mmCIF file of C-alpha atoms and ligand atoms in Angstrom:
data_model
loop_
_atom_site.group_PDB
_atom_site.id
_atom_site.type_symbol
_atom_site.label_atom_id
_atom_site.label_comp_id
_atom_site.label_asym_id
_atom_site.label_seq_id
_atom_site.Cartn_x
_atom_site.Cartn_y
_atom_site.Cartn_z
ATOM 1 C CA MET A 1 0.000 0.000 0.000
ATOM 2 C CA ILE A 2 2.750 2.438 0.940
ATOM 3 C CA GLY A 3 4.641 1.350 -2.159
ATOM 4 C CA LEU A 4 1.690 2.223 -4.324
ATOM 5 C CA PHE A 5 1.335 5.646 -2.759
ATOM 6 C CA ALA A 6 5.037 6.260 -3.202
ATOM 7 C CA LEU A 7 4.782 5.256 -6.820
ATOM 8 C CA LEU A 8 1.842 7.582 -7.385
ATOM 9 C CA PHE A 9 3.687 10.368 -5.686
ATOM 10 C CA THR A 10 6.803 9.823 -7.792
ATOM 11 C CA PHE A 11 4.689 9.696 -10.918
ATOM 12 C CA SER A 12 2.732 12.835 -10.188
ATOM 13 C CA SER A 13 5.751 14.818 -9.093
ATOM 14 C CA CYS A 14 7.613 13.845 -12.282
ATOM 15 C CA GLY A 15 4.737 14.540 -14.604
ATOM 16 C CA GLY A 16 3.109 17.459 -12.853
ATOM 17 C CA GLY A 17 5.958 19.960 -12.871
ATOM 18 C CA GLY A 18 4.108 23.061 -13.905
ATOM 19 C CA ASP A 19 0.635 21.672 -13.579
ATOM 20 C CA THR A 20 -1.409 23.552 -11.049
ATOM 21 C CA SER A 21 -4.533 21.455 -11.491
ATOM 22 C CA SER A 22 -6.053 21.057 -8.050
ATOM 23 C CA SER A 23 -7.027 17.414 -8.520
ATOM 24 C CA GLU A 24 -3.419 16.406 -9.212
ATOM 25 C CA GLY A 25 -2.275 18.519 -6.288
ATOM 26 C CA ALA A 26 -4.609 16.605 -3.988
ATOM 27 C CA THR A 27 -3.283 13.295 -5.280
ATOM 28 C CA ALA A 28 0.277 14.357 -4.612
ATOM 29 C CA GLU A 29 -0.432 15.528 -1.073
ATOM 30 C CA LYS A 30 -1.706 12.224 0.243
ATOM 31 C CA PRO A 31 1.570 10.283 0.232
ATOM 32 C CA LYS A 32 3.442 13.377 1.382
ATOM 33 C CA SER A 33 1.498 13.495 4.646
ATOM 34 C CA MET A 34 2.349 9.840 5.259
ATOM 35 C CA ILE A 35 6.043 10.569 5.432
ATOM 36 C CA ALA A 36 7.002 11.223 9.034
ATOM 37 C CA GLU A 37 9.205 14.286 8.976
ATOM 38 C CA PRO A 38 11.595 14.725 11.904
ATOM 39 C CA GLU A 39 10.420 17.466 14.225
ATOM 40 C CA ALA A 40 12.501 20.618 14.103
ATOM 41 C CA PRO A 41 14.380 21.302 17.360
ATOM 42 C CA ILE A 42 13.146 24.893 17.343
ATOM 43 C CA GLU A 43 9.734 25.847 16.056
ATOM 44 C CA VAL A 44 7.985 29.190 16.182
ATOM 45 C CA SER A 45 4.184 29.323 16.166
ATOM 46 C CA ALA A 46 2.504 30.931 13.135
ATOM 47 C CA ASP A 47 1.653 34.064 15.120
ATOM 48 C CA GLY A 48 5.194 34.302 16.478
ATOM 49 C CA SER A 49 4.078 34.251 20.106
ATOM 50 C CA THR A 50 5.397 30.853 21.119
ATOM 51 C CA VAL A 51 8.649 28.999 20.614
ATOM 52 C CA THR A 52 8.770 25.234 20.989
ATOM 53 C CA ALA A 53 12.258 24.038 21.857
ATOM 54 C CA ARG A 54 12.934 20.310 21.690
ATOM 55 C CA LEU A 55 16.056 19.724 23.694
ATOM 56 C CA THR A 56 17.558 16.269 23.968
ATOM 57 C CA GLY A 57 20.222 14.801 26.221
ATOM 58 C CA ASP A 58 21.934 11.472 25.604
ATOM 59 C CA ASP A 59 24.131 8.894 27.324
ATOM 60 C CA MET A 60 27.210 10.806 26.148
ATOM 61 C CA MET A 61 26.343 13.854 28.291
ATOM 62 C CA LYS A 62 25.443 16.000 25.307
ATOM 63 C CA TYR A 63 22.548 18.309 24.534
ATOM 64 C CA ASN A 64 21.429 18.621 20.931
ATOM 65 C CA LEU A 65 21.111 22.392 21.331
ATOM 66 C CA ASN A 66 23.845 24.623 22.683
ATOM 67 C CA LYS A 67 22.058 27.754 21.552
ATOM 68 C CA ILE A 68 18.387 28.661 21.701
ATOM 69 C CA GLU A 69 17.474 31.984 20.168
ATOM 70 C CA VAL A 70 14.157 33.667 20.917
ATOM 71 C CA LYS A 71 12.589 37.120 20.949
ATOM 72 C CA ALA A 72 11.597 39.119 23.982
ATOM 73 C CA GLY A 73 7.935 38.581 24.815
ATOM 74 C CA GLN A 74 7.778 35.082 23.382
ATOM 75 C CA LYS A 75 6.594 32.162 25.432
ATOM 76 C CA ILE A 76 8.948 29.209 25.440
ATOM 77 C CA ASN A 77 7.688 25.653 25.696
ATOM 78 C CA LEU A 78 10.754 23.557 26.253
ATOM 79 C CA THR A 79 10.753 19.798 26.201
ATOM 80 C CA LEU A 80 13.753 17.809 27.323
ATOM 81 C CA THR A 81 13.924 14.238 26.106
ATOM 82 C CA HIS A 82 16.562 11.813 27.338
ATOM 83 C CA THR A 83 17.391 9.867 24.180
ATOM 84 C CA GLY A 84 19.745 7.494 25.984
ATOM 85 C CA LYS A 85 19.146 4.282 27.906
ATOM 86 C CA MET A 86 20.883 4.982 31.192
ATOM 87 C CA LYS A 87 18.983 5.499 34.418
ATOM 88 C CA LYS A 88 18.370 8.851 35.993
ATOM 89 C CA GLU A 89 20.522 7.860 38.994
ATOM 90 C CA VAL A 90 23.652 7.549 36.847
ATOM 91 C CA MET A 91 22.914 9.693 33.781
ATOM 92 C CA GLY A 92 20.117 12.032 34.801
ATOM 93 C CA HIS A 93 19.500 15.159 32.766
ATOM 94 C CA ASN A 94 17.656 18.389 33.372
ATOM 95 C CA PHE A 95 17.574 21.912 32.008
ATOM 96 C CA VAL A 96 18.346 24.743 34.383
ATOM 97 C CA LEU A 97 18.248 28.298 33.059
ATOM 98 C CA LEU A 98 20.271 30.670 35.189
ATOM 99 C CA LYS A 99 19.898 34.368 35.839
ATOM 100 C CA PRO A 100 22.574 36.660 34.393
ATOM 101 C CA GLY A 101 25.678 36.990 36.523
ATOM 102 C CA VAL A 102 25.295 33.651 38.279
ATOM 103 C CA ASP A 103 28.610 31.832 38.715
ATOM 104 C CA VAL A 104 27.884 28.640 36.796
ATOM 105 C CA ASP A 105 30.660 26.601 38.414
ATOM 106 C CA ALA A 106 29.642 27.660 41.915
ATOM 107 C CA PHE A 107 26.003 26.883 41.158
ATOM 108 C CA ALA A 108 26.870 23.466 39.701
ATOM 109 C CA THR A 109 29.075 22.636 42.683
ATOM 110 C CA GLU A 110 26.283 23.505 45.106
ATOM 111 C CA ALA A 111 23.831 21.489 42.998
ATOM 112 C CA THR A 112 25.819 18.288 43.554
ATOM 113 C CA LYS A 113 24.867 18.465 47.256
ATOM 114 C CA HIS A 114 21.162 18.416 46.456
ATOM 115 C CA LYS A 115 20.491 14.884 45.289
ATOM 116 C CA ASP A 116 17.238 14.828 47.263
ATOM 117 C CA SER A 117 15.826 17.650 45.146
ATOM 118 C CA ASP A 118 17.138 16.156 41.898
ATOM 119 C CA TYR A 119 20.177 18.454 41.943
ATOM 120 C CA ILE A 120 18.204 21.673 42.112
ATOM 121 C CA PRO A 121 19.901 23.614 44.913
ATOM 122 C CA THR A 122 16.925 24.733 46.980
ATOM 123 C CA ASN A 123 19.027 27.424 48.644
ATOM 124 C CA MET A 124 19.838 28.981 45.246
ATOM 125 C CA GLU A 125 16.409 29.000 43.658
ATOM 126 C CA GLY A 126 16.733 32.773 43.315
ATOM 127 C CA ASP A 127 19.431 32.154 40.707
ATOM 128 C CA ILE A 128 17.107 30.111 38.511
ATOM 129 C CA ILE A 129 14.787 31.490 35.840
ATOM 130 C CA ALA A 130 13.254 28.132 34.926
ATOM 131 C CA HIS A 131 14.083 24.459 35.199
ATOM 132 C CA THR A 132 12.735 21.043 34.309
ATOM 133 C CA SER A 133 12.671 17.939 36.434
ATOM 134 C CA LEU A 134 15.417 15.326 36.147
ATOM 135 C CA VAL A 135 14.885 12.543 33.625
ATOM 136 C CA GLY A 136 16.523 9.223 32.815
ATOM 137 C CA GLY A 137 16.829 7.298 29.564
ATOM 138 C CA GLY A 138 13.653 7.265 27.482
ATOM 139 C CA GLU A 139 11.920 9.877 29.624
ATOM 140 C CA SER A 140 10.697 13.342 28.774
ATOM 141 C CA THR A 141 9.923 16.446 30.774
ATOM 142 C CA SER A 142 8.892 19.967 29.924
ATOM 143 C CA VAL A 143 8.705 23.483 31.246
ATOM 144 C CA SER A 144 7.065 26.662 29.970
ATOM 145 C CA PHE A 145 8.298 30.133 30.725
ATOM 146 C CA ASP A 146 8.265 33.640 29.286
ATOM 147 C CA ALA A 147 11.414 34.819 27.562
ATOM 148 C CA PRO A 148 13.290 37.059 29.967
ATOM 149 C CA ALA A 149 14.550 40.545 29.010
ATOM 150 C CA PRO A 150 16.881 40.720 25.985
ATOM 151 C CA GLY A 151 20.284 39.299 26.779
ATOM 152 C CA THR A 152 22.249 36.065 26.944
ATOM 153 C CA TYR A 153 21.428 33.478 29.582
ATOM 154 C CA LYS A 154 23.255 30.282 30.399
ATOM 155 C CA TYR A 155 21.599 26.938 30.825
ATOM 156 C CA ILE A 156 23.063 23.742 32.166
ATOM 157 C CA CYS A 157 22.277 20.227 33.244
ATOM 158 C CA SER A 158 22.857 20.325 36.998
ATOM 159 C CA PHE A 159 23.503 16.574 37.434
ATOM 160 C CA PRO A 160 27.006 16.243 38.960
ATOM 161 C CA ALA A 161 29.726 17.167 36.427
ATOM 162 C CA HIS A 162 27.310 17.356 33.509
ATOM 163 C CA HIS A 163 27.456 21.132 33.146
ATOM 164 C CA ILE A 164 30.964 20.771 31.722
ATOM 165 C CA THR A 165 29.560 19.346 28.494
ATOM 166 C CA MET A 166 25.852 19.962 28.925
ATOM 167 C CA ASN A 167 25.531 23.710 28.693
ATOM 168 C CA GLY A 168 24.265 26.293 26.305
ATOM 169 C CA GLU A 169 22.980 29.804 25.851
ATOM 170 C CA LEU A 170 19.500 31.168 25.587
ATOM 171 C CA ILE A 171 19.761 34.324 23.522
ATOM 172 C CA VAL A 172 16.840 36.710 23.833
ATOM 173 C CA ASN A 173 16.743 39.345 21.100
HETATM 174 CU CU1 LIG B 201 22.829 15.612 32.496
#
C-alpha cells in the first residue's frame, strides 16, 4: 500500500511539474502526509508568540542544542527528552536556566549536594529562571516560561559534572 502511494507520488511529481490542477495537487499531497518528517528542534508558532524548543540529552552527556534563540515577549515551551538508555541515577539530565551573573561553576558545585531535590539547589532557587525535572533514559519532561529581558542566559544540566559538556545559551533578542 505504501509502495503504491510512493509510486503515485513519484509519478505525479515527475509529470506534474508546472501543472497547477487542483485534482493532481490533492493526489500528490496524500503520500506526502504519510512521510514522518523529523520534528525541528526549534519551532515558532505561526503568530510568532510561542517557541517550541525540543532539547535532547543522551548517554554521552550531550545536549542537541547549545544555543536557543528567541525574541523578547515570546513564550517558550521547552521539552527535554533523554534519548539514551541509562537510568536517571547515573545519567540524569535536566535543564536549568540561570539568571545573568550567576557563577555557573559555583552553582553546579552547590547542585551536587542536592540529590534529594534532583540536583536543584533549593538554597539557590533565586538564581534560577526556569528548570525542568530530572529525567533518565527514554523519559521526557517539559517546562514553559516567558522569555526574559533581551540578553544572553546560560543553561546547564545540573547533574554532577554534567554542566561541563551539557551547557548552552539562551539568547533573547
Ligand atoms: Cu545531564
